[in-house]
Coordinates of C-alpha atoms and ligand atoms in Angstrom, one line a residue:
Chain A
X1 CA -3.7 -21.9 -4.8
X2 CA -0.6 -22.5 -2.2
X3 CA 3.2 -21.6 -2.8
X4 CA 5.4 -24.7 -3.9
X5 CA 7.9 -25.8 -1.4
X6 CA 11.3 -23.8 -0.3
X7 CA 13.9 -23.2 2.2
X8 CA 13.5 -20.1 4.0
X9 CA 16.0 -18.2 5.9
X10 CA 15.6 -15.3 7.9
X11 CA 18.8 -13.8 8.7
X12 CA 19.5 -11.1 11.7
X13 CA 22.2 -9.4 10.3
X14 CA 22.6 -7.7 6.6
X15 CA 25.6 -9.5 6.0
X16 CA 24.4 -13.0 6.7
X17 CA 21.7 -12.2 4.6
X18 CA 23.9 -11.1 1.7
X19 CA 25.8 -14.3 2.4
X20 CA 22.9 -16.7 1.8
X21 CA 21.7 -14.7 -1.0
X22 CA 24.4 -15.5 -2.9
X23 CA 24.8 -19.1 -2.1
X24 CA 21.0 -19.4 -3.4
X25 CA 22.1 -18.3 -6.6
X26 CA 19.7 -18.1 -8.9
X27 CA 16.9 -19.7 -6.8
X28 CA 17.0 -17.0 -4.9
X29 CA 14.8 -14.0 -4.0
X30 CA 14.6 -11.6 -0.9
X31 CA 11.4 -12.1 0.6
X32 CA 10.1 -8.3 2.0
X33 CA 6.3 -7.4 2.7
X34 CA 5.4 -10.1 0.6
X35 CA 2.6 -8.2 -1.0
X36 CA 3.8 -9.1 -4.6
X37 CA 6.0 -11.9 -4.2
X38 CA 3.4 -13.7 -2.0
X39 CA 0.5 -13.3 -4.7
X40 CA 2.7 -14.6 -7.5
X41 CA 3.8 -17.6 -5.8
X42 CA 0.5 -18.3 -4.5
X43 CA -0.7 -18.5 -8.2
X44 CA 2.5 -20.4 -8.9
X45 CA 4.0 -17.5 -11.2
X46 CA 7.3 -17.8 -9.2
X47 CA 8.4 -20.3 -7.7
X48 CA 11.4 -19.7 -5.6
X49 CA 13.9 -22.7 -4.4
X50 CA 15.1 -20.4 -1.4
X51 CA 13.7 -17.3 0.2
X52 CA 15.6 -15.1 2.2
X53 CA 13.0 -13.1 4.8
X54 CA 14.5 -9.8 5.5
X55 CA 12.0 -8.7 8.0
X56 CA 14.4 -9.4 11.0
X57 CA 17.4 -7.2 9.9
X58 CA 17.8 -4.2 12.3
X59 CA 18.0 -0.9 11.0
X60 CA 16.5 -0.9 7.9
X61 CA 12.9 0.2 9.5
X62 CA 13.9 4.0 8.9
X63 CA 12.5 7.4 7.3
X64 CA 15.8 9.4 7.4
X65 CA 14.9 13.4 6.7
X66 CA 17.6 16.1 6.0
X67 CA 17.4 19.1 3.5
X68 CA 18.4 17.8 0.8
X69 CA 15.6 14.6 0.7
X70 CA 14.5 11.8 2.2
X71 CA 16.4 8.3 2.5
X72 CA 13.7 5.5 2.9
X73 CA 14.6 2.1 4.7
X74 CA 14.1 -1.6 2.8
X75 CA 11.9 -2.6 5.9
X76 CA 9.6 0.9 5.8
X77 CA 5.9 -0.1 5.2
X78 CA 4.6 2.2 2.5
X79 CA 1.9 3.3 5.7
X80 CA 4.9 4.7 8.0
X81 CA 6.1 6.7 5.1
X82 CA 3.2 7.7 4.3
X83 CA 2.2 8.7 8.1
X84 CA 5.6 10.9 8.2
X85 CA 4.5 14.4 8.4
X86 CA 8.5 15.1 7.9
X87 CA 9.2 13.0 5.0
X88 CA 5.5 14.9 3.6
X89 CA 6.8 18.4 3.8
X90 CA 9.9 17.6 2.6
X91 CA 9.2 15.7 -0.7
X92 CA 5.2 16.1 -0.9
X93 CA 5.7 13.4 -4.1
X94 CA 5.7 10.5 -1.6
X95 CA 2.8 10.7 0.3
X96 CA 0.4 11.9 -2.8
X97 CA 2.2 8.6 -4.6
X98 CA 1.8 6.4 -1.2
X99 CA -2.4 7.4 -1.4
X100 CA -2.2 5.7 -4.5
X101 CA -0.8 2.9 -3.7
X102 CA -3.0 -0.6 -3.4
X103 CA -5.0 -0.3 -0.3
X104 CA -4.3 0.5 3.4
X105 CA -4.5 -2.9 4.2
X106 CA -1.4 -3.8 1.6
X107 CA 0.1 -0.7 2.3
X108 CA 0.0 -1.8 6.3
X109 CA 2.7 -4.9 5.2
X110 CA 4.3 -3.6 1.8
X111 CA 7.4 -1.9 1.6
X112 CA 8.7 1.2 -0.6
X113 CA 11.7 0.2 -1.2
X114 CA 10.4 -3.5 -2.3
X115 CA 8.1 -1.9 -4.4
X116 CA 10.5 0.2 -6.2
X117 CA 12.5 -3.0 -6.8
X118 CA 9.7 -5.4 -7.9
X119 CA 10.0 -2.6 -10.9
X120 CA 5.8 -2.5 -11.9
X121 CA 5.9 -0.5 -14.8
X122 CA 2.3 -0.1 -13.1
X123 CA 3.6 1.1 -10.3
X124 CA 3.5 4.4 -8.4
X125 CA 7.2 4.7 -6.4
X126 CA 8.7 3.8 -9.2
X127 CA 7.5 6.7 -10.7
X128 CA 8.3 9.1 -8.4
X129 CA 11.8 7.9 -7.9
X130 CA 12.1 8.6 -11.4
X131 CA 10.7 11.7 -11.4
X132 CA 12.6 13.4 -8.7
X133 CA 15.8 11.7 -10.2
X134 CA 15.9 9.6 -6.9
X135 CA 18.3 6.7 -6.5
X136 CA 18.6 3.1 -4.7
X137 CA 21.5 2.2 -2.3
X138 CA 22.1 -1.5 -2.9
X139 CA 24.5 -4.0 -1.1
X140 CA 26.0 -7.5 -2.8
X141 CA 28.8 -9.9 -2.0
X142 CA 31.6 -6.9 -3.1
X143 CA 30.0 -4.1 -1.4
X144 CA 27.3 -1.8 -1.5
X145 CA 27.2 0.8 -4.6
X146 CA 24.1 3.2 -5.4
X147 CA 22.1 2.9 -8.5
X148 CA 20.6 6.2 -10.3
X149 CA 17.0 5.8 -11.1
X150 CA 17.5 6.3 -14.6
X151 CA 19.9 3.0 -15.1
X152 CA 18.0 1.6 -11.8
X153 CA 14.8 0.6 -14.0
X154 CA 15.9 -1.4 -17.5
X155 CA 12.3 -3.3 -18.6
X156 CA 8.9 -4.4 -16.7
X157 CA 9.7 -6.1 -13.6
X158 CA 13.1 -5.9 -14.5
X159 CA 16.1 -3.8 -12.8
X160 CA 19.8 -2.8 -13.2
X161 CA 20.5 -4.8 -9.8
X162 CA 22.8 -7.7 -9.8
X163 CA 22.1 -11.4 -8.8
X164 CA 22.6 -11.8 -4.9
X165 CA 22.1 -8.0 -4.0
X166 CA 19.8 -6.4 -1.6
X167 CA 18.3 -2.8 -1.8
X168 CA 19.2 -1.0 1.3
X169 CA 17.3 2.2 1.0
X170 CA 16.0 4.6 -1.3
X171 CA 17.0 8.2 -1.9
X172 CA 14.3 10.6 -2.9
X173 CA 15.9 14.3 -3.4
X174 CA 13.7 17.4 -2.3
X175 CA 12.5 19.1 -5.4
X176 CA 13.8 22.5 -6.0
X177 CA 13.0 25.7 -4.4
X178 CA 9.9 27.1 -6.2
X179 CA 8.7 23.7 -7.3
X180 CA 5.2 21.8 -6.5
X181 CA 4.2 18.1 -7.7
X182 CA 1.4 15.9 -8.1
X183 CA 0.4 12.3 -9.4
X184 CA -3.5 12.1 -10.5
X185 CA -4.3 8.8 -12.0
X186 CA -7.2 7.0 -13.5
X187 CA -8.0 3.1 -11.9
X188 CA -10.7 1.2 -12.7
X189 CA -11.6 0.7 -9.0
X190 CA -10.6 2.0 -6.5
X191 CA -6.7 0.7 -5.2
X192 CA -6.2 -1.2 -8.5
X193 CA -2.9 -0.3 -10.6
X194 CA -4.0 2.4 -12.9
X195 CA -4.5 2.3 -16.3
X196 CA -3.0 5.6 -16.5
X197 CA -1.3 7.8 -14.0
X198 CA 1.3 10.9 -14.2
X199 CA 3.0 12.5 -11.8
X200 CA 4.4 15.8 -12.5
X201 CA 6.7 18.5 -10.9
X202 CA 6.5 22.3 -12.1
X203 CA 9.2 24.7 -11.1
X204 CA 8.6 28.4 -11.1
X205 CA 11.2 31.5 -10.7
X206 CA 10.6 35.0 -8.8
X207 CA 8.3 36.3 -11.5
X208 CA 5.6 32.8 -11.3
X209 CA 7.2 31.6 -14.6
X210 CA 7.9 28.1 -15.1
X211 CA 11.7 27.2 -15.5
X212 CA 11.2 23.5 -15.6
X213 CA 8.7 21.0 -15.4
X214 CA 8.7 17.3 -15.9
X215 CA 6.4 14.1 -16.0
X216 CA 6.6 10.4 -15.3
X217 CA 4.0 8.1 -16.8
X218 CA 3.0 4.6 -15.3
X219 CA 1.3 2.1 -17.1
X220 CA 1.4 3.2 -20.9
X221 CA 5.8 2.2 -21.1
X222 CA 8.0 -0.5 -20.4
X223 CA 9.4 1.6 -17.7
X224 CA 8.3 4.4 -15.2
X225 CA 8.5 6.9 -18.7
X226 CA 10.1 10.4 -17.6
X227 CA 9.0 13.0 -20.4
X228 CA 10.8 16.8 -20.4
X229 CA 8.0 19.3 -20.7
X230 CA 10.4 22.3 -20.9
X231 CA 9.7 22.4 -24.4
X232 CA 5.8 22.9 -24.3
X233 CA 5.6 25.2 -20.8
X234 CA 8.8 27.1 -19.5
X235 CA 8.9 30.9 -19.5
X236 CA 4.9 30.9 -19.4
X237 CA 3.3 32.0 -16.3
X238 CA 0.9 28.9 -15.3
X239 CA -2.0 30.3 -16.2
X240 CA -1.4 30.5 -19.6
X241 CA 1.0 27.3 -20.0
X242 CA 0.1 25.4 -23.3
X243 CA -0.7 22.4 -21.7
X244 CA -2.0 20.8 -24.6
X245 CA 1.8 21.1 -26.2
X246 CA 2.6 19.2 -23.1
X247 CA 0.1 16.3 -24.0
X248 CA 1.3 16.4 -27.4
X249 CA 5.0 15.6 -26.2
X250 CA 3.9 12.8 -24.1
X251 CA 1.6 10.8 -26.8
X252 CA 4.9 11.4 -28.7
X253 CA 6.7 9.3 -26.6
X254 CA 4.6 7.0 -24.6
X255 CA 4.0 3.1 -25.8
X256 CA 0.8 2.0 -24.5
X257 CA -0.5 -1.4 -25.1
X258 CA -4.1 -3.4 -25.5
X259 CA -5.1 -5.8 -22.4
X260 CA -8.2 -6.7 -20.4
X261 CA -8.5 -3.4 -18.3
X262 CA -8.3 -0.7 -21.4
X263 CA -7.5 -0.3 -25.3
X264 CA -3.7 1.5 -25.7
X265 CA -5.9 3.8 -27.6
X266 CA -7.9 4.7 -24.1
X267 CA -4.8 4.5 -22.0
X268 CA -3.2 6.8 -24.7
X269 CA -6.4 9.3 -24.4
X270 CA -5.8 9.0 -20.4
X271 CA -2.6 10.0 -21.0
X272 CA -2.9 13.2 -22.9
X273 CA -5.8 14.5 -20.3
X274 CA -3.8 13.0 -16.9
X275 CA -0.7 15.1 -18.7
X276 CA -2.5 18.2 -18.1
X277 CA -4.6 17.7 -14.4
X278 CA -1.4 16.9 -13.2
X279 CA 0.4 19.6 -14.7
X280 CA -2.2 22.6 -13.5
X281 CA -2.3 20.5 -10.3
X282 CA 1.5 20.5 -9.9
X283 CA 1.9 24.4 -10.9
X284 CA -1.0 25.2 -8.2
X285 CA 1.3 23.8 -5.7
X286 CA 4.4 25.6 -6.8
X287 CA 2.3 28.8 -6.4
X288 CA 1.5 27.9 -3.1
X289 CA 5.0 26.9 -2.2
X290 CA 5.8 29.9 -3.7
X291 CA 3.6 32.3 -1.9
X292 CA 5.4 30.7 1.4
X293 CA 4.2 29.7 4.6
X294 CA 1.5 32.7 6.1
X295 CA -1.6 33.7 6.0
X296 CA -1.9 34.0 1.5
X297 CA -4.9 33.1 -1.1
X298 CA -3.2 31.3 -4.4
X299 CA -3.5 32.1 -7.4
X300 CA -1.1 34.8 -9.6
X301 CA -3.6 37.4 -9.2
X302 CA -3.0 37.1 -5.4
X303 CA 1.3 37.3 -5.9
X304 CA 1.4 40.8 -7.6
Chain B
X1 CA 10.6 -35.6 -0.8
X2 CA 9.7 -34.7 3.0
X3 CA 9.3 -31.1 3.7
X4 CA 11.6 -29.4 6.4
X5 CA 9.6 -28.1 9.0
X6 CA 9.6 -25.0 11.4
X7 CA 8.7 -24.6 15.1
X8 CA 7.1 -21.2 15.4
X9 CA 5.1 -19.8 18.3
X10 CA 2.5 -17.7 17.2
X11 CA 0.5 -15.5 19.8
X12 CA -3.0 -15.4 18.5
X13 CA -5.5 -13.6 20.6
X14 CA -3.2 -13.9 23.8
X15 CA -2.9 -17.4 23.7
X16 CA 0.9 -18.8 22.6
X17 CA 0.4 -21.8 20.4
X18 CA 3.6 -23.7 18.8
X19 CA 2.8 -25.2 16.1
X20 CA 5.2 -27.0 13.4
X21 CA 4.6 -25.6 9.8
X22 CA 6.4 -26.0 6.3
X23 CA 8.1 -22.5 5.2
X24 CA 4.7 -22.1 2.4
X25 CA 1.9 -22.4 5.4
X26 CA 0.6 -19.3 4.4
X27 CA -0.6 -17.6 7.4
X28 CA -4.4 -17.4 6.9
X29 CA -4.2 -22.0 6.5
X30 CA -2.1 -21.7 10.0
X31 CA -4.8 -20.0 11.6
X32 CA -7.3 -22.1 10.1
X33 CA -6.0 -26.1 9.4
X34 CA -2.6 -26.0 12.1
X35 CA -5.2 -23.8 15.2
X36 CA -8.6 -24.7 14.1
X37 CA -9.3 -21.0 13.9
X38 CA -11.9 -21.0 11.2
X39 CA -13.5 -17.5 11.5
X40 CA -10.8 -16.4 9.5
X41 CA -12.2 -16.7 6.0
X42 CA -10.1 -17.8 2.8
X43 CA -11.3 -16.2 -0.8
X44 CA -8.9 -15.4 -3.5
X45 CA -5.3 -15.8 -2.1
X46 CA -4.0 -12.8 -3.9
X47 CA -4.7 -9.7 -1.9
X48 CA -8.2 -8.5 -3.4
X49 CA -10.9 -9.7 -1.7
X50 CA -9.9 -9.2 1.8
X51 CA -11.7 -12.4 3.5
X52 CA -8.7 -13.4 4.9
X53 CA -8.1 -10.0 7.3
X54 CA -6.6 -10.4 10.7
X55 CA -4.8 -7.6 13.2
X56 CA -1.3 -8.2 13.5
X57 CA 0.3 -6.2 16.1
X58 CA -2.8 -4.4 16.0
X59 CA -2.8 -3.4 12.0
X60 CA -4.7 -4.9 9.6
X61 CA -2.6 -7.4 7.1
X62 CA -4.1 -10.0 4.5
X63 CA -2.9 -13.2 6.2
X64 CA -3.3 -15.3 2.8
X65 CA -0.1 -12.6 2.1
X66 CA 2.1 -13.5 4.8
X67 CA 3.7 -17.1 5.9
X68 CA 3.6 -18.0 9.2
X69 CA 7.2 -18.5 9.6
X70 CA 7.4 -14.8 9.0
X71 CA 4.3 -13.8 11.4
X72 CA 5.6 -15.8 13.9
X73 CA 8.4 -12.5 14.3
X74 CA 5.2 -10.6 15.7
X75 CA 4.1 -9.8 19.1
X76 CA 0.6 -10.4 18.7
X77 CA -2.5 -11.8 16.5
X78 CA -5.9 -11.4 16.7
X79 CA -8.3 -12.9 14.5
X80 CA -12.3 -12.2 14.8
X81 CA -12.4 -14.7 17.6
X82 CA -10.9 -12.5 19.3
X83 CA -12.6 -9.4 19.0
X84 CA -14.8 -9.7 21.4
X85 CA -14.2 -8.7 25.4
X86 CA -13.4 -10.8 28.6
X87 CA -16.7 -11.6 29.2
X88 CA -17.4 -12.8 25.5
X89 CA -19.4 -9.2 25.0
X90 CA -19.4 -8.5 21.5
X91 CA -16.8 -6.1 20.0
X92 CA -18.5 -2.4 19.6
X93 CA -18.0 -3.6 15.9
X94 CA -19.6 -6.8 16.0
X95 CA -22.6 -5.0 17.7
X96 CA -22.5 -2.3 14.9
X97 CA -22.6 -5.1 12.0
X98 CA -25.5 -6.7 13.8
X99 CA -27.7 -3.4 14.4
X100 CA -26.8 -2.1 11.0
X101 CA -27.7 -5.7 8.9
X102 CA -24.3 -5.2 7.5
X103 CA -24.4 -9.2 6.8
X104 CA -26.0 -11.5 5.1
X105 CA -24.3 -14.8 4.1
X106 CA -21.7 -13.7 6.6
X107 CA -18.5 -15.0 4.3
X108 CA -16.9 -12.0 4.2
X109 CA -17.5 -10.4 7.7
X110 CA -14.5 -11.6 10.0
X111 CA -12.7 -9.9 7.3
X112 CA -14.3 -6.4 7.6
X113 CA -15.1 -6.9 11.3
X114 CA -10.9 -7.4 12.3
X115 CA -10.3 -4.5 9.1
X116 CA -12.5 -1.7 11.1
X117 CA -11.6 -3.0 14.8
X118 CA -8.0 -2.1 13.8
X119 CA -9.1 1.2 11.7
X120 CA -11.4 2.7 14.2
X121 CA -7.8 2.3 16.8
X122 CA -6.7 4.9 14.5
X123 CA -9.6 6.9 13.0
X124 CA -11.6 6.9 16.1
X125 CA -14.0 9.0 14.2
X126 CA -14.8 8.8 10.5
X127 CA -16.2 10.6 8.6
X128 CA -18.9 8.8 6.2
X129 CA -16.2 9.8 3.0
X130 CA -13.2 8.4 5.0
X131 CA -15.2 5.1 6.4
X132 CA -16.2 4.3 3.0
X133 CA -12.4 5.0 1.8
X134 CA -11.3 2.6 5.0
X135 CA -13.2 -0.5 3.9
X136 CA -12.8 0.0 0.1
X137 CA -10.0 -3.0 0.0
X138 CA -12.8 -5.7 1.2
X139 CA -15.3 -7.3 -1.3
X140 CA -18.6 -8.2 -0.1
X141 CA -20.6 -9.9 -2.8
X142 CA -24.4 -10.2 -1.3
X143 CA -25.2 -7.4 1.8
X144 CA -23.8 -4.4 -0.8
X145 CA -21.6 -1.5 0.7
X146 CA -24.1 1.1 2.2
X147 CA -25.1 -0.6 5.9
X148 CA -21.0 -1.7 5.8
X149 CA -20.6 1.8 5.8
X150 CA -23.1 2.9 8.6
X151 CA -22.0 0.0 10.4
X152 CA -18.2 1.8 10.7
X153 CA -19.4 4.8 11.3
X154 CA -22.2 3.2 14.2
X155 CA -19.3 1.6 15.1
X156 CA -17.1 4.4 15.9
X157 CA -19.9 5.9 18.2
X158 CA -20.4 2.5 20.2
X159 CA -16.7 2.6 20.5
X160 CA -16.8 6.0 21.5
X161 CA -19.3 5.4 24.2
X162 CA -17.0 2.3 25.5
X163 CA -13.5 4.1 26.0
X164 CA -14.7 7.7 26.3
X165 CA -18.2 6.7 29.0
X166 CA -19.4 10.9 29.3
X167 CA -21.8 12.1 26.9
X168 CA -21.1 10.3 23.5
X169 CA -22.8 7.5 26.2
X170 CA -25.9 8.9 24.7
X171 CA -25.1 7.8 21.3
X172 CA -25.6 4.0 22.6
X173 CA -28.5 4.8 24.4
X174 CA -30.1 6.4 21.9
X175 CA -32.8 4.3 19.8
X176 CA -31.4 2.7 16.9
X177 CA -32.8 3.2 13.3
X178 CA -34.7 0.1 13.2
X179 CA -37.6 -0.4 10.0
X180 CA -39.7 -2.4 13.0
X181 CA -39.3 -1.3 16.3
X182 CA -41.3 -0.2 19.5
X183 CA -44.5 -0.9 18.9
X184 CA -46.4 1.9 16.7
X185 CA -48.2 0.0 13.5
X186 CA -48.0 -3.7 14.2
Ligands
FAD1 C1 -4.4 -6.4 -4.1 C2 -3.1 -5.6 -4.4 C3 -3.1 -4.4 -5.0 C4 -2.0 -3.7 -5.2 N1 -2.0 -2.5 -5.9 C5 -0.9 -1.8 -6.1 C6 -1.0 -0.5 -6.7 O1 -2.0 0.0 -7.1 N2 0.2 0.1 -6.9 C7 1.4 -0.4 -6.5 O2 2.4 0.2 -6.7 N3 1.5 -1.6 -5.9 C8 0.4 -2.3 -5.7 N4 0.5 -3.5 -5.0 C9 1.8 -4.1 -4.7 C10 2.3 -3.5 -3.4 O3 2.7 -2.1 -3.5 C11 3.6 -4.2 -2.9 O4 3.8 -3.8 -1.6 C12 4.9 -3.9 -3.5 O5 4.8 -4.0 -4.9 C13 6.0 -4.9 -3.1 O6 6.6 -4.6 -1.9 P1 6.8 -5.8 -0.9 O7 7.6 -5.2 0.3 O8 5.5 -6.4 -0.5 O9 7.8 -6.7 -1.7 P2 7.8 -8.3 -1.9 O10 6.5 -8.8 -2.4 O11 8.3 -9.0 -0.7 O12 8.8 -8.4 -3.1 C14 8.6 -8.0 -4.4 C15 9.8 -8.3 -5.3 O13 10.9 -7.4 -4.9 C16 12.0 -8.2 -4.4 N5 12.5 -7.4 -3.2 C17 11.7 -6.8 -2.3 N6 12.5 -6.1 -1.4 C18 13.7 -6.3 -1.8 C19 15.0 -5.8 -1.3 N7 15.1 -5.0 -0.3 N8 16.1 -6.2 -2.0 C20 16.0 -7.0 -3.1 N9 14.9 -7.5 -3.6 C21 13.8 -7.1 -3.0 C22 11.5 -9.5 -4.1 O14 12.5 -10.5 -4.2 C23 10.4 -9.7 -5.1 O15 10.9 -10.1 -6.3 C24 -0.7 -4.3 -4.8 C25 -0.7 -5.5 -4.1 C26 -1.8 -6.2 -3.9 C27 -1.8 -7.5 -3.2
FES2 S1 -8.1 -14.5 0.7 FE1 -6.6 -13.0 1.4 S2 -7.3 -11.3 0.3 FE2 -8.6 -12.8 -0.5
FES3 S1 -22.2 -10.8 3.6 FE1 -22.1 -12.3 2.0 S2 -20.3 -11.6 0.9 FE2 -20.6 -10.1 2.4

């Protein structure tokens, strides 16, 4: 089907773009890579009254690296992050999220940041932003403030960001030391949303024990689901973590639902055995990133 | 109500057209209804099936997922018209899809033909696990996925031959797998 009618505006500057943002009001939306937006008007599930295309404002097209994390553009296509060997080694989350994502094609005009803000409880950056307890840099008529991922996603396609604003960038904090993530999921083909997926970051101290570990669940929860594993797995060296206490503390709090792709009761079952690839997966990198850069086998039999 | 609309100039296989549009011409009815530039096939409008693939600024982008107001910000399009060379020689692609029977009804081809011209840029050479990963976002319902595959993959070593000349030359030379060729049982 074909979009219904409306008037578009592509700004060149942040602040004119702010500007007719909010004289749209309510009709308004940001138009970004157009890879949701576009596919929902096209099937007439939104129908804007104005669109504001923010493909021509400058400076938003950035990766910006430093030590502490990586600070992602509203104009990045989820490909250039994912290309960014820099960004990679720093938080290893984005590009094992990114792989996820759609296909290459989509990810060629889609953005992260947009992705983040269309707020998919499906979705795999929103996950990792709530994971890594990332944030999202956001400007509106009175200035720009920065929203915590934790208040950042409030319901399925739904977000703590105002009427009139526009996410800037997105702030993804480098794990700490010791610490090694993954995100396995289970789609029904390939590049389809999943009907389960967990991503999951392990932290382990001096001795290979776990100190902290966390998950974030898409797909079986309102909202990108964060679940403490401390509980379940800290002080136990991986190889004998309980992961099965882990899976137990997610079906706990997880709230999957029936629809044509799977049963909650399958997504549920997903859930329990996605808790503990990613898990193992996510300790296995720990030990690597333990072990350090050099010549090394992993494994704890190789550390002693 | 009459619809406002927008001058854009659109460069679509190095050839500037202005053309007036309403904001909602999607790109992929642009290229088709406003340029008469049919090869570019419509499907599903949502993203999945892929028909609708063209190379904008060289990268592959669903242009049923982009309006032409906003394509017209971009350098360059190319559409499977204009794949092939100066001389109207076939894209290494096109020449893979034919040698591999990696069509049948054909509706889905200009889609996969711009999504592995603009792949094999990158991936100049796949392996068969990464080939198949490359055109997984592209439905074909009637020639099936296997000679789709080959075909990026024969592809790659046409286009080889093309940039690199040298010894991957051999590769084109080389007899094609063909069921019936040269003679032998009639
Ligand atoms: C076939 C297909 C399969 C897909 N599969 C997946 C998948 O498996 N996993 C996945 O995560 N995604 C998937 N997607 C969606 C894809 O990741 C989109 O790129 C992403 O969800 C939206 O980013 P966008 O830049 O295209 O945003 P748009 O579509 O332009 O916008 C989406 C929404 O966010 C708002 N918005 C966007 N940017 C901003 C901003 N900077 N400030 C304020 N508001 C903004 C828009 O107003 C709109 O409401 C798929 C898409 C398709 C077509
Ligand atoms: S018509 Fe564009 S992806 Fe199907
Ligand atoms: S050749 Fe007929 S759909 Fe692919």
């Amino acid at each position: 089907m074909k979009p219904s009618a409306f008037t578009y505006h592509a700004p060149t500057s942040l602040d004119d773009a702010v500007r007719v943002l909010a004289e749209a009001g309510p009709d308004g939306k940001v138009l970004a890579g157009g890879q949701s937006l576009i596919p929902m008007m096209n099937m007439r599930l939104a129908a804007p009254a104005v669109l504001v295309d923010i493909n021509r404002l400058p400076g938003l097209d950035t990766v910006r690296v430093d030590t502490g994390g990586v600070r992602v553009g509203a104009l990045v296509r989820h490909t250039d992050l994912e290309d960014d060997a820099q960004a990679a080694r720093t938080v290893p989350l984005l590009r094992q999220g990114l792989r996820l994502v759609a296909h290459p094609v989509i990810r060629n005009r889609g953005t992260t940041v947009g992705s983040i803000v269309h707020a998919d409880p499906s979705a795999e950056m929103p996950a990792v932003l709530a994971l890594l307890g990332g944030s999202m840099e956001v400007r509106g008529p009175s200035g720009t403030r920065s929203v915590g991922a934790a208040d950042f996603f409030t319901g399925p396609l739904e977000t703590g960001m105002a009427e009139g604003e526009i996410a800037v960038s997105a702030y993804f904090p480098r794990p700490a030391p010791g610490s090694g993530t993954a995100f396995v999921e289970i789609a029904r083909r390939s590049g389809d949303y999943a009907m389960c997926g967990v991503a999951a970051v392990v932290t382990l101290d001096a001795d290979l024990r776990i100190t902290a570990a966390r998950c974030c669940y898409i797909s079986v929860a309102p909202v990108p689901l964060v679940v403490d594993m401390a509980e379940a797995v800290v002080g136990a060296v991986p190889a004998s973590a309980d992961l099965s206490a882990a899976a137990d503390l997610a079906a706990d709090r997880i709230e999957p639902e029936d629809d044509i792709h799977a049963s909650a009761d399958y997504r549920a079952h997903l859930a329990r055995v996605l808790t503990e690839r990613a898990l193992a997966e996510a300790a296995e990198a720990a030990l690597r990133e333990t072990a350090g850069p050099g010549p090394h086998t992993t494994g704890i039999g190789a550390m002693r | 109500m009459t619809e406002e609309l927008h001058e854009i100039r659109l460069r679509v296989n190095g050839i500037v057209h202005t053309v007036s549009v309403p904001a909602r011409r999607l790109l992929s009815d642009c290229l088709r209804h406003d340029l008469g530039l049919t090869g570019t096939h419509v499907g599903c409008e949502h993203g999945v099936c892929g028909a609708c693939t063209v190379l904008v600024d060289g990268r592959p982008m669903r242009s049923c997922l982009m309006f032409a107001v906003s394509a017209a910000q971009h350098e360059d399009i190319t559409t499977v018209e204009g794949l092939a060379g100066p001389g109207g020689e076939p894209h290494p692609v096109q020449r893979a899809f034919a040698e591999c029977h990696a069509l049948q009804c054909g509706f889905c081809t200009p889609g996969f033909l711009t999504l592995i011209a603009g792949y094999l840029e990158d991936n100049p050479d796949p392996s068969e696990e990464e080939a198949r990963e490359a055109v997984s976002g592209n439905l074909c319902r009637c020639t099936g996925y296997q000679n789709i595959v080959s075909a990026v993959q024969r592809a790659a070593e046409l286009r080889t031959a093309e940039v690199v000349g040298g010894p991957a030359r051999a590769a084109e030379e080389a007899p094609a797998p063909q069921p019936h060729s040269e003679g032998g049982h009639q």
